[in-house]
mmCIF file of C-alpha atoms and ligand atoms in Angstrom:
data_model
loop_
_atom_site.group_PDB
_atom_site.id
_atom_site.type_symbol
_atom_site.label_atom_id
_atom_site.label_comp_id
_atom_site.label_asym_id
_atom_site.label_seq_id
_atom_site.Cartn_x
_atom_site.Cartn_y
_atom_site.Cartn_z
ATOM 1 C CA MET A 22 -138.018 0.877 93.715
ATOM 2 C CA GLU A 23 -135.855 3.961 93.984
ATOM 3 C CA LEU A 24 -135.969 5.948 97.201
ATOM 4 C CA SER A 25 -136.518 9.277 95.411
ATOM 5 C CA TYR A 26 -139.498 7.835 93.544
ATOM 6 C CA ILE A 27 -141.042 6.426 96.741
ATOM 7 C CA LEU A 28 -140.724 9.669 98.678
ATOM 8 C CA ASN A 29 -141.745 12.087 95.920
ATOM 9 C CA GLU A 30 -144.155 10.235 93.650
ATOM 10 C CA LEU A 31 -145.387 6.813 94.758
ATOM 11 C CA GLY A 32 -149.072 6.762 95.681
ATOM 12 C CA GLU A 33 -149.633 10.367 94.628
ATOM 13 C CA GLU A 34 -152.223 10.889 91.911
ATOM 14 C CA ARG A 35 -151.841 14.625 91.443
ATOM 15 C CA GLU A 36 -154.096 14.793 88.375
ATOM 16 C CA ASN A 37 -156.975 13.903 90.725
ATOM 17 C CA TYR A 38 -156.409 16.974 92.890
ATOM 18 C CA PHE A 39 -155.573 19.957 90.675
ATOM 19 C CA ASN A 40 -151.944 18.808 90.218
ATOM 20 C CA ALA A 41 -151.218 20.023 93.731
ATOM 21 C CA ILE A 42 -147.706 19.045 94.843
ATOM 22 C CA ALA A 43 -148.805 18.417 98.437
ATOM 23 C CA PRO A 44 -151.588 15.830 98.691
ATOM 24 C CA PRO A 45 -155.007 16.797 100.041
ATOM 25 C CA ILE A 46 -156.085 15.969 103.578
ATOM 26 C CA ILE A 47 -159.238 13.995 102.823
ATOM 27 C CA GLN A 48 -160.944 14.929 106.073
ATOM 28 C CA THR A 49 -164.031 12.754 105.749
ATOM 29 C CA SER A 50 -165.478 9.953 107.828
ATOM 30 C CA ASN A 51 -167.399 8.224 105.013
ATOM 31 C CA PHE A 52 -167.619 7.771 101.248
ATOM 32 C CA ALA A 53 -170.765 7.725 99.059
ATOM 33 C CA PHE A 54 -171.825 5.069 96.518
ATOM 34 C CA LYS A 55 -173.981 5.456 93.411
ATOM 35 C CA THR A 56 -175.605 2.021 93.451
ATOM 36 C CA VAL A 57 -176.580 -0.637 95.963
ATOM 37 C CA ALA A 58 -174.430 -3.056 93.992
ATOM 38 C CA ASP A 59 -171.304 -0.894 94.490
ATOM 39 C CA LEU A 60 -172.044 -0.442 98.187
ATOM 40 C CA ARG A 61 -172.544 -4.200 98.593
ATOM 41 C CA VAL A 62 -169.150 -4.909 97.029
ATOM 42 C CA ALA A 63 -167.454 -2.424 99.369
ATOM 43 C CA LEU A 64 -169.202 -3.808 102.460
ATOM 44 C CA SER A 65 -168.322 -7.366 101.552
ATOM 45 C CA ASN A 66 -164.580 -6.641 101.456
ATOM 46 C CA GLU A 67 -163.654 -3.458 103.254
ATOM 47 C CA PHE A 68 -159.926 -4.163 102.932
ATOM 48 C CA GLU A 69 -160.196 -3.521 99.181
ATOM 49 C CA ALA A 70 -162.631 -0.603 99.479
ATOM 50 C CA THR A 71 -162.777 3.020 100.544
ATOM 51 C CA LEU A 72 -165.933 2.919 102.643
ATOM 52 C CA TYR A 73 -165.375 4.481 106.060
ATOM 53 C CA SER A 74 -162.303 6.202 107.534
ATOM 54 C CA ARG A 75 -161.887 3.818 110.485
ATOM 55 C CA GLY A 76 -160.727 1.492 107.715
ATOM 56 C CA HIS A 77 -159.084 3.095 104.691
ATOM 57 C CA ASN A 78 -158.813 6.748 103.726
ATOM 58 C CA PRO A 79 -157.123 8.117 100.560
ATOM 59 C CA THR A 80 -154.628 10.300 102.487
ATOM 60 C CA LEU A 81 -153.657 7.319 104.638
ATOM 61 C CA ASN A 82 -153.402 5.146 101.512
ATOM 62 C CA ILE A 83 -150.676 7.397 100.064
ATOM 63 C CA LEU A 84 -148.727 6.964 103.283
ATOM 64 C CA ARG A 85 -149.315 3.188 103.372
ATOM 65 C CA LYS A 86 -147.941 2.746 99.854
ATOM 66 C CA LYS A 87 -144.788 4.699 100.655
ATOM 67 C CA LEU A 88 -144.173 2.905 103.945
ATOM 68 C CA ALA A 89 -144.686 -0.545 102.402
ATOM 69 C CA ALA A 90 -142.282 0.302 99.561
ATOM 70 C CA LEU A 91 -139.627 1.617 101.966
ATOM 71 C CA ASP A 92 -139.616 -1.785 103.669
ATOM 72 C CA ASN A 93 -139.885 -3.675 100.364
ATOM 73 C CA ALA A 94 -143.068 -5.203 101.811
ATOM 74 C CA GLU A 95 -146.326 -5.967 100.022
ATOM 75 C CA ASP A 96 -148.501 -3.794 102.241
ATOM 76 C CA ALA A 97 -148.645 -1.616 105.341
ATOM 77 C CA LEU A 98 -151.141 -0.437 107.915
ATOM 78 C CA VAL A 99 -150.866 2.805 109.845
ATOM 79 C CA PHE A 100 -152.137 3.314 113.391
ATOM 80 C CA SER A 101 -152.733 6.129 115.841
ATOM 81 C CA SER A 102 -149.608 5.119 117.819
ATOM 82 C CA GLY A 103 -146.546 2.914 117.614
ATOM 83 C CA VAL A 104 -147.874 0.845 120.492
ATOM 84 C CA ALA A 105 -151.085 0.140 118.541
ATOM 85 C CA ALA A 106 -148.927 -0.990 115.592
ATOM 86 C CA ILE A 107 -147.314 -3.539 117.920
ATOM 87 C CA SER A 108 -150.326 -4.634 120.019
ATOM 88 C CA ILE A 109 -152.965 -4.946 117.313
ATOM 89 C CA PRO A 110 -151.029 -7.320 115.006
ATOM 90 C CA ILE A 111 -150.138 -9.506 117.997
ATOM 91 C CA LEU A 112 -153.777 -9.619 119.135
ATOM 92 C CA ALA A 113 -154.802 -10.430 115.572
ATOM 93 C CA LEU A 114 -152.400 -13.321 115.036
ATOM 94 C CA LEU A 115 -152.432 -15.046 118.460
ATOM 95 C CA LYS A 116 -155.128 -16.767 120.463
ATOM 96 C CA GLN A 117 -155.620 -18.333 123.879
ATOM 97 C CA GLY A 118 -152.941 -20.903 124.704
ATOM 98 C CA ASP A 119 -150.370 -19.469 122.297
ATOM 99 C CA HIS A 120 -146.837 -18.633 123.398
ATOM 100 C CA ILE A 121 -144.425 -15.837 122.475
ATOM 101 C CA VAL A 122 -140.628 -15.868 122.601
ATOM 102 C CA SER A 123 -139.438 -12.292 123.087
ATOM 103 C CA VAL A 124 -136.146 -10.494 123.512
ATOM 104 C CA GLU A 125 -135.624 -9.271 127.055
ATOM 105 C CA ASN A 126 -136.318 -5.622 127.815
ATOM 106 C CA PRO A 127 -138.189 -4.556 124.687
ATOM 107 C CA TYR A 128 -139.901 -1.132 124.663
ATOM 108 C CA SER A 129 -141.560 -0.474 128.045
ATOM 109 C CA TRP A 130 -145.174 -0.721 126.848
ATOM 110 C CA THR A 131 -144.351 -3.881 124.912
ATOM 111 C CA ILE A 132 -143.164 -5.399 128.195
ATOM 112 C CA LYS A 133 -146.490 -4.414 129.776
ATOM 113 C CA LEU A 134 -148.364 -5.943 126.839
ATOM 114 C CA PHE A 135 -146.547 -9.265 127.284
ATOM 115 C CA LYS A 136 -146.504 -9.328 131.094
ATOM 116 C CA ASP A 137 -149.857 -7.824 132.088
ATOM 117 C CA PHE A 138 -152.218 -7.590 129.142
ATOM 118 C CA LEU A 139 -151.800 -10.766 127.053
ATOM 119 C CA PRO A 140 -151.934 -13.157 130.059
ATOM 120 C CA LYS A 141 -155.558 -11.980 130.518
ATOM 121 C CA PHE A 142 -156.265 -13.778 127.215
ATOM 122 C CA GLY A 143 -154.195 -16.850 128.054
ATOM 123 C CA ILE A 144 -151.166 -15.848 125.953
ATOM 124 C CA THR A 145 -147.806 -16.260 127.696
ATOM 125 C CA THR A 146 -144.319 -14.954 126.915
ATOM 126 C CA THR A 147 -140.793 -16.216 127.569
ATOM 127 C CA PHE A 148 -138.146 -13.465 127.613
ATOM 128 C CA MET A 149 -134.569 -14.401 126.700
ATOM 129 C CA ASP A 150 -131.284 -12.791 125.661
ATOM 130 C CA GLY A 151 -131.679 -12.494 121.885
ATOM 131 C CA SER A 152 -128.003 -12.055 121.082
ATOM 132 C CA GLU A 153 -127.500 -15.863 120.904
ATOM 133 C CA LEU A 154 -129.487 -17.955 118.428
ATOM 134 C CA GLU A 155 -129.434 -20.982 120.732
ATOM 135 C CA ASN A 156 -131.474 -19.044 123.312
ATOM 136 C CA PHE A 157 -134.327 -18.884 120.798
ATOM 137 C CA GLU A 158 -134.017 -22.611 120.127
ATOM 138 C CA LYS A 159 -134.215 -23.350 123.846
ATOM 139 C CA ALA A 160 -137.218 -21.090 124.458
ATOM 140 C CA ILE A 161 -139.389 -22.339 121.565
ATOM 141 C CA ARG A 162 -142.236 -24.667 122.575
ATOM 142 C CA PRO A 163 -144.795 -26.558 120.476
ATOM 143 C CA GLU A 164 -147.310 -23.768 121.184
ATOM 144 C CA THR A 165 -144.926 -20.913 120.233
ATOM 145 C CA LYS A 166 -146.628 -18.827 117.544
ATOM 146 C CA LEU A 167 -144.552 -15.625 117.568
ATOM 147 C CA ILE A 168 -140.932 -14.602 117.939
ATOM 148 C CA TYR A 169 -140.706 -10.952 118.895
ATOM 149 C CA LEU A 170 -137.554 -8.941 118.214
ATOM 150 C CA GLU A 171 -136.302 -5.412 118.801
ATOM 151 C CA SER A 172 -132.966 -4.781 117.133
ATOM 152 C CA PRO A 173 -131.240 -2.679 118.273
ATOM 153 C CA ASN A 174 -132.858 -2.103 121.656
ATOM 154 C CA THR A 175 -133.433 1.616 122.253
ATOM 155 C CA PHE A 176 -131.756 1.807 125.682
ATOM 156 C CA SER A 177 -129.090 -0.893 125.735
ATOM 157 C CA TYR A 178 -128.739 -1.609 121.971
ATOM 158 C CA GLU A 179 -128.572 -5.432 121.929
ATOM 159 C CA LEU A 180 -129.035 -6.834 118.407
ATOM 160 C CA GLN A 181 -130.434 -10.073 117.071
ATOM 161 C CA ASP A 182 -129.189 -11.777 113.921
ATOM 162 C CA LEU A 183 -132.348 -11.178 111.888
ATOM 163 C CA LYS A 184 -131.530 -13.570 109.061
ATOM 164 C CA ALA A 185 -130.641 -16.425 111.402
ATOM 165 C CA VAL A 186 -133.682 -15.927 113.651
ATOM 166 C CA SER A 187 -136.101 -15.642 110.725
ATOM 167 C CA GLY A 188 -134.621 -18.825 109.212
ATOM 168 C CA LEU A 189 -135.089 -20.710 112.461
ATOM 169 C CA ALA A 190 -138.675 -19.427 112.850
ATOM 170 C CA ARG A 191 -139.591 -20.314 109.278
ATOM 171 C CA SER A 192 -138.360 -23.873 109.730
ATOM 172 C CA LYS A 193 -140.795 -24.223 112.634
ATOM 173 C CA GLY A 194 -143.739 -22.282 111.157
ATOM 174 C CA ILE A 195 -143.449 -19.452 113.695
ATOM 175 C CA ILE A 196 -144.266 -15.829 112.761
ATOM 176 C CA THR A 197 -141.521 -13.264 113.377
ATOM 177 C CA MET A 198 -142.119 -9.614 114.215
ATOM 178 C CA ILE A 199 -139.632 -6.843 114.880
ATOM 179 C CA ASP A 200 -139.840 -3.389 116.410
ATOM 180 C CA ASN A 201 -137.614 -1.627 113.842
ATOM 181 C CA SER A 202 -138.018 1.846 115.356
ATOM 182 C CA TYR A 203 -134.321 2.372 116.070
ATOM 183 C CA CYS A 204 -133.102 1.983 112.493
ATOM 184 C CA SER A 205 -136.250 2.669 110.465
ATOM 185 C CA PRO A 206 -136.303 1.142 106.954
ATOM 186 C CA PHE A 207 -133.615 3.635 105.891
ATOM 187 C CA PHE A 208 -130.996 1.767 107.906
ATOM 188 C CA GLN A 209 -132.450 -1.740 108.238
ATOM 189 C CA LYS A 210 -134.860 -3.724 106.077
ATOM 190 C CA PRO A 211 -136.094 -6.656 108.195
ATOM 191 C CA ILE A 212 -138.581 -7.962 105.610
ATOM 192 C CA GLU A 213 -135.690 -8.506 103.173
ATOM 193 C CA LEU A 214 -133.974 -10.532 105.905
ATOM 194 C CA GLY A 215 -136.991 -12.826 106.183
ATOM 195 C CA ILE A 216 -138.877 -11.213 109.082
ATOM 196 C CA ASP A 217 -142.670 -11.421 108.619
ATOM 197 C CA LEU A 218 -143.828 -8.168 110.225
ATOM 198 C CA ALA A 219 -141.859 -4.952 110.717
ATOM 199 C CA ALA A 220 -143.435 -2.510 113.158
ATOM 200 C CA GLN A 221 -142.167 0.925 114.007
ATOM 201 C CA THR A 222 -143.330 4.018 115.746
ATOM 202 C CA ALA A 223 -143.915 6.820 113.239
ATOM 203 C CA THR A 224 -143.814 9.291 116.135
ATOM 204 C CA LYS A 225 -140.026 9.297 116.046
ATOM 205 C CA TYR A 226 -138.065 9.681 112.781
ATOM 206 C CA ILE A 227 -140.981 9.555 110.319
ATOM 207 C CA GLY A 228 -142.916 12.404 111.925
ATOM 208 C CA GLY A 229 -139.596 13.948 112.805
ATOM 209 C CA HIS A 230 -140.880 17.176 114.343
ATOM 210 C CA SER A 231 -142.279 16.007 117.696
ATOM 211 C CA ASP A 232 -145.842 16.832 116.731
ATOM 212 C CA VAL A 233 -147.525 13.523 115.752
ATOM 213 C CA VAL A 234 -148.093 10.199 117.522
ATOM 214 C CA ALA A 235 -148.454 7.304 115.041
ATOM 215 C CA GLY A 236 -147.268 3.812 114.130
ATOM 216 C CA VAL A 237 -146.868 1.466 111.176
ATOM 217 C CA VAL A 238 -146.601 -2.236 110.471
ATOM 218 C CA THR A 239 -145.527 -3.748 107.149
ATOM 219 C CA GLY A 240 -145.685 -7.319 105.863
ATOM 220 C CA SER A 241 -147.259 -9.632 103.314
ATOM 221 C CA ARG A 242 -150.671 -8.736 101.953
ATOM 222 C CA GLU A 243 -152.000 -11.924 103.506
ATOM 223 C CA LEU A 244 -150.875 -10.989 107.044
ATOM 224 C CA ILE A 245 -151.827 -7.316 106.678
ATOM 225 C CA SER A 246 -155.361 -8.162 105.495
ATOM 226 C CA ARG A 247 -155.761 -10.627 108.369
ATOM 227 C CA ILE A 248 -154.803 -7.876 110.819
ATOM 228 C CA PHE A 249 -157.090 -5.364 109.096
ATOM 229 C CA ASN A 250 -160.196 -7.555 108.924
ATOM 230 C CA HIS A 251 -160.449 -8.192 112.619
ATOM 231 C CA GLU A 252 -158.440 -6.445 115.303
ATOM 232 C CA PHE A 253 -157.529 -3.349 113.279
ATOM 233 C CA MET A 254 -161.190 -2.596 112.553
ATOM 234 C CA ASN A 255 -162.417 -3.738 115.991
ATOM 235 C CA ILE A 256 -159.944 -1.852 118.139
ATOM 236 C CA GLY A 257 -160.111 1.213 115.919
ATOM 237 C CA ALA A 258 -156.748 2.848 116.662
ATOM 238 C CA THR A 259 -157.116 4.816 113.433
ATOM 239 C CA LEU A 260 -154.775 7.578 112.364
ATOM 240 C CA SER A 261 -156.388 10.892 111.400
ATOM 241 C CA PRO A 262 -155.963 12.130 107.803
ATOM 242 C CA HIS A 263 -154.220 15.228 109.129
ATOM 243 C CA SER A 264 -151.643 13.155 111.013
ATOM 244 C CA ALA A 265 -151.130 10.995 107.905
ATOM 245 C CA TRP A 266 -150.476 14.153 105.911
ATOM 246 C CA LEU A 267 -147.865 15.294 108.445
ATOM 247 C CA LEU A 268 -146.154 11.902 108.147
ATOM 248 C CA ILE A 269 -146.074 12.111 104.320
ATOM 249 C CA ARG A 270 -144.437 15.503 104.755
ATOM 250 C CA GLY A 271 -142.016 14.041 107.307
ATOM 251 C CA LEU A 272 -140.994 11.266 104.892
ATOM 252 C CA ARG A 273 -139.881 13.785 102.240
ATOM 253 C CA THR A 274 -136.966 14.942 104.417
ATOM 254 C CA MET A 275 -136.409 11.814 106.463
ATOM 255 C CA PRO A 276 -133.242 10.596 104.657
ATOM 256 C CA LEU A 277 -131.572 13.965 105.310
ATOM 257 C CA ARG A 278 -132.672 14.090 108.931
ATOM 258 C CA ILE A 279 -131.711 10.533 109.839
ATOM 259 C CA GLN A 280 -128.297 10.961 108.165
ATOM 260 C CA HIS A 281 -127.693 14.139 110.171
ATOM 261 C CA SER A 282 -128.715 12.363 113.377
ATOM 262 C CA PHE A 283 -126.412 9.418 112.491
ATOM 263 C CA LYS A 284 -123.412 11.617 111.712
ATOM 264 C CA GLY A 285 -124.038 13.721 114.817
ATOM 265 C CA ALA A 286 -124.101 10.595 116.994
ATOM 266 C CA GLU A 287 -120.841 9.425 115.388
ATOM 267 C CA LYS A 288 -119.115 12.708 116.259
ATOM 268 C CA ILE A 289 -120.582 13.079 119.732
ATOM 269 C CA THR A 290 -119.943 9.469 120.804
ATOM 270 C CA SER A 291 -116.270 9.762 119.802
ATOM 271 C CA TRP A 292 -115.999 13.050 121.687
ATOM 272 C CA LEU A 293 -117.589 11.475 124.785
ATOM 273 C CA LEU A 294 -115.277 8.441 124.601
ATOM 274 C CA GLN A 295 -112.197 10.614 125.146
ATOM 275 C CA HIS A 296 -113.774 12.715 127.936
ATOM 276 C CA PRO A 297 -112.264 12.006 131.385
ATOM 277 C CA ALA A 298 -115.668 12.114 133.148
ATOM 278 C CA ILE A 299 -117.151 9.403 130.900
ATOM 279 C CA ASN A 300 -117.004 5.729 131.771
ATOM 280 C CA LYS A 301 -118.674 4.008 128.819
ATOM 281 C CA VAL A 302 -120.529 4.856 125.598
ATOM 282 C CA ILE A 303 -122.876 2.330 123.980
ATOM 283 C CA TRP A 304 -123.707 2.842 120.298
ATOM 284 C CA PRO A 305 -123.929 -0.007 117.750
ATOM 285 C CA PHE A 306 -121.525 1.603 115.258
ATOM 286 C CA ASN A 307 -118.755 2.287 117.785
ATOM 287 C CA ALA A 308 -115.704 0.062 117.229
ATOM 288 C CA ASP A 309 -115.837 -1.356 120.772
ATOM 289 C CA PHE A 310 -119.546 -2.280 120.611
ATOM 290 C CA LYS A 311 -119.828 -5.992 121.430
ATOM 291 C CA GLN A 312 -121.968 -6.823 118.370
ATOM 292 C CA SER A 313 -120.281 -4.317 116.065
ATOM 293 C CA GLU A 314 -119.716 -6.868 113.291
ATOM 294 C CA LEU A 315 -123.395 -7.909 113.202
ATOM 295 C CA ALA A 316 -124.440 -4.244 113.332
ATOM 296 C CA HIS A 317 -122.399 -3.441 110.208
ATOM 297 C CA GLN A 318 -123.656 -6.580 108.511
ATOM 298 C CA GLN A 319 -127.399 -6.013 108.856
ATOM 299 C CA MET A 320 -127.668 -2.224 109.336
ATOM 300 C CA GLN A 321 -126.886 0.260 106.571
ATOM 301 C CA GLY A 322 -126.512 3.079 109.088
ATOM 302 C CA CYS A 323 -127.108 3.762 112.721
ATOM 303 C CA GLY A 324 -129.690 5.828 114.541
ATOM 304 C CA GLY A 325 -128.827 8.893 116.588
ATOM 305 C CA LEU A 326 -129.733 7.281 119.910
ATOM 306 C CA PHE A 327 -126.950 6.119 122.216
ATOM 307 C CA SER A 328 -126.359 5.703 125.941
ATOM 308 C CA PHE A 329 -123.431 6.512 128.196
ATOM 309 C CA THR A 330 -122.401 6.279 131.833
ATOM 310 C CA LEU A 331 -120.385 8.637 134.019
ATOM 311 C CA LYS A 332 -117.230 7.622 135.905
ATOM 312 C CA ASP A 333 -118.838 8.970 139.076
ATOM 313 C CA SER A 334 -122.026 6.929 139.014
ATOM 314 C CA SER A 335 -123.649 8.395 142.120
ATOM 315 C CA LEU A 336 -127.312 9.280 141.759
ATOM 316 C CA GLU A 337 -126.530 12.912 142.637
ATOM 317 C CA LYS A 338 -123.878 13.209 139.924
ATOM 318 C CA ILE A 339 -126.179 11.832 137.225
ATOM 319 C CA GLU A 340 -128.989 14.160 138.328
ATOM 320 C CA THR A 341 -126.734 17.219 138.438
ATOM 321 C CA PHE A 342 -125.338 16.481 134.982
ATOM 322 C CA CYS A 343 -128.807 16.160 133.433
ATOM 323 C CA ASN A 344 -130.198 19.180 135.274
ATOM 324 C CA ARG A 345 -127.307 21.358 134.093
ATOM 325 C CA LEU A 346 -127.853 20.819 130.369
ATOM 326 C CA GLN A 347 -128.933 24.114 128.850
ATOM 327 C CA HIS A 348 -129.874 23.250 125.259
ATOM 328 C CA ILE A 349 -130.308 19.491 125.219
ATOM 329 C CA LEU A 350 -133.815 18.952 126.538
ATOM 330 C CA MET A 351 -134.864 16.305 129.045
ATOM 331 C CA ALA A 352 -137.860 14.322 127.777
ATOM 332 C CA VAL A 353 -139.111 10.909 126.721
ATOM 333 C CA SER A 354 -139.296 10.002 123.027
ATOM 334 C CA TRP A 355 -136.770 10.859 120.290
ATOM 335 C CA GLY A 356 -136.563 11.212 116.501
ATOM 336 C CA GLY A 357 -137.572 14.879 116.402
ATOM 337 C CA HIS A 358 -135.585 18.006 115.550
ATOM 338 C CA GLU A 359 -134.525 18.511 119.160
ATOM 339 C CA SER A 360 -131.758 16.695 121.004
ATOM 340 C CA LEU A 361 -132.802 14.959 124.201
ATOM 341 C CA VAL A 362 -131.504 13.100 127.218
ATOM 342 C CA ILE A 363 -133.233 10.754 129.610
ATOM 343 C CA PRO A 364 -131.442 9.008 132.490
ATOM 344 C CA THR A 365 -132.623 5.566 133.637
ATOM 345 C CA ILE A 366 -132.758 6.943 137.185
ATOM 346 C CA ALA A 367 -135.844 8.928 136.154
ATOM 347 C CA THR A 368 -137.661 5.641 135.548
ATOM 348 C CA ILE A 369 -137.056 4.144 139.015
ATOM 349 C CA SER A 370 -137.541 5.427 142.537
ATOM 350 C CA LYS A 371 -134.457 6.964 144.169
ATOM 351 C CA ASP A 372 -134.366 4.240 146.843
ATOM 352 C CA ASP A 373 -134.135 1.506 144.226
ATOM 353 C CA TYR A 374 -131.017 2.985 142.631
ATOM 354 C CA ASP A 375 -128.210 0.425 142.571
ATOM 355 C CA ARG A 376 -124.936 1.986 141.443
ATOM 356 C CA ASN A 377 -123.549 -1.447 140.588
ATOM 357 C CA ASN A 378 -126.393 -2.097 138.141
ATOM 358 C CA GLY A 379 -125.123 -1.097 134.680
ATOM 359 C CA ARG A 380 -128.636 -0.436 133.379
ATOM 360 C CA HIS A 381 -129.431 1.955 136.242
ATOM 361 C CA GLN A 382 -126.425 4.123 135.363
ATOM 362 C CA LEU A 383 -127.392 4.700 131.735
ATOM 363 C CA ILE A 384 -128.055 8.159 130.381
ATOM 364 C CA ARG A 385 -129.670 7.989 126.948
ATOM 365 C CA MET A 386 -129.089 10.750 124.449
ATOM 366 C CA TYR A 387 -130.807 11.409 121.138
ATOM 367 C CA VAL A 388 -129.036 13.602 118.605
ATOM 368 C CA GLY A 389 -131.475 15.849 116.746
ATOM 369 C CA LEU A 390 -130.906 18.369 113.994
ATOM 370 C CA GLU A 391 -128.669 20.828 115.840
ATOM 371 C CA GLU A 392 -124.988 21.109 114.895
ATOM 372 C CA ALA A 393 -122.860 18.541 116.739
ATOM 373 C CA ASP A 394 -120.473 21.218 118.050
ATOM 374 C CA TYR A 395 -123.350 23.091 119.658
ATOM 375 C CA LEU A 396 -124.389 19.927 121.508
ATOM 376 C CA ILE A 397 -120.815 19.057 122.490
ATOM 377 C CA LYS A 398 -120.431 22.496 124.082
ATOM 378 C CA ASP A 399 -123.544 21.865 126.141
ATOM 379 C CA LEU A 400 -122.397 18.379 127.223
ATOM 380 C CA ASP A 401 -118.950 19.748 128.073
ATOM 381 C CA GLN A 402 -120.189 22.483 130.409
ATOM 382 C CA ALA A 403 -122.525 20.024 132.179
ATOM 383 C CA LEU A 404 -119.777 17.381 132.542
ATOM 384 C CA ASN A 405 -117.175 19.825 133.810
ATOM 385 C CA HIS A 406 -119.340 21.177 136.576
HETATM 386 C C1 PLP B 183 -141.648 5.222 121.083
HETATM 387 C C2 PLP B 183 -141.445 3.792 120.820
HETATM 388 C C3 PLP B 183 -142.537 2.928 120.658
HETATM 389 C C4 PLP B 183 -143.961 3.366 120.819
HETATM 390 O O1 PLP B 183 -144.374 4.281 119.892
HETATM 391 P P1 PLP B 183 -145.554 5.341 120.202
HETATM 392 O O2 PLP B 183 -145.682 6.034 118.919
HETATM 393 O O3 PLP B 183 -145.066 6.183 121.325
HETATM 394 O O4 PLP B 183 -146.752 4.566 120.608
HETATM 395 C C5 PLP B 183 -142.287 1.600 120.380
HETATM 396 N N1 PLP B 183 -141.025 1.130 120.294
HETATM 397 C C6 PLP B 183 -139.968 1.927 120.441
HETATM 398 C C7 PLP B 183 -138.614 1.342 120.330
HETATM 399 C C8 PLP B 183 -140.131 3.275 120.720
HETATM 400 O O5 PLP B 183 -139.068 4.051 120.910
#
């Protein structure tokens, strides 16, 4: 399906709402039925019905169709956060005694899910370096039911070979799931590479304006209905119709925004690389990135998130640099219109800072919709202080 069709037409039935270009926000909790027979049909299979807005809602359905098509997946579910889009499918597909093989250092709340939350239900996780296929082979046990990927990582950018890992998992009957937030389906289509479930936060690039928290998972109709029928409906992390509407609006301009972010990161990372105060820049599309070949093979573009370290890696220097930025804001999250930085040192206590630990030194930057030269000027004045 063509991208322009997906973003501008798919799922939109304008003749049903006065030929309005923008879809209506169907702000309703429930839907009425004319006959007991019709109501019975809806109650017997809520996945196929529009019955109650904790399940399906017409505004959300427009969004679901577009998101599924972007991933070339059969179906999609949307959630009230990206974390819900990760946790709920995992809770739906695993049970007591099952085992997960996960990449090391996935998104922080995913780590908490695997380390603190799932063990309460008897589900255990082995973390391993996902850049080598043989590490997956070694970690798989007879009770392994899920391989969990995040490629690239959103702080340190390690990749996994999605085609190779999905092939291995398939041969052993293990479900694969990826957090595809970094690339979004515009730059990476995991389902086409054989991955079963592609989750992403919609808070970042899809929303795009730092005003919605939401998430999405795509996959086969069989898996999506399994997730819907139990944990999705039971946990109830439902997206509001208004938020769904904002995400449909975000999707219209997403190709332009993500391209701008990509090109901005390209320009800014090459500027940083030649700056005397910079030690290292990590971005999957940089020539010196250790998995650069794999990145170009399975990604059609690169996100605007990258990390760098300063030559002077003292805690004070990193803090002063970040504090001196005038236009680039300091905040968590990314994917909005505004450029951001966040240093790893903000996530640990000062006493735990180890200047020999590469991860501790990282400063992450997200390139938003400002002009690259404007951001470079800001970085330059903060670096030269
Ligand atoms: C932000 C983020 C999430 C979580 O999404 P929320 O919408 O904040 O719940 C998950 N994974 C990655 C990589 C993220 O950056």
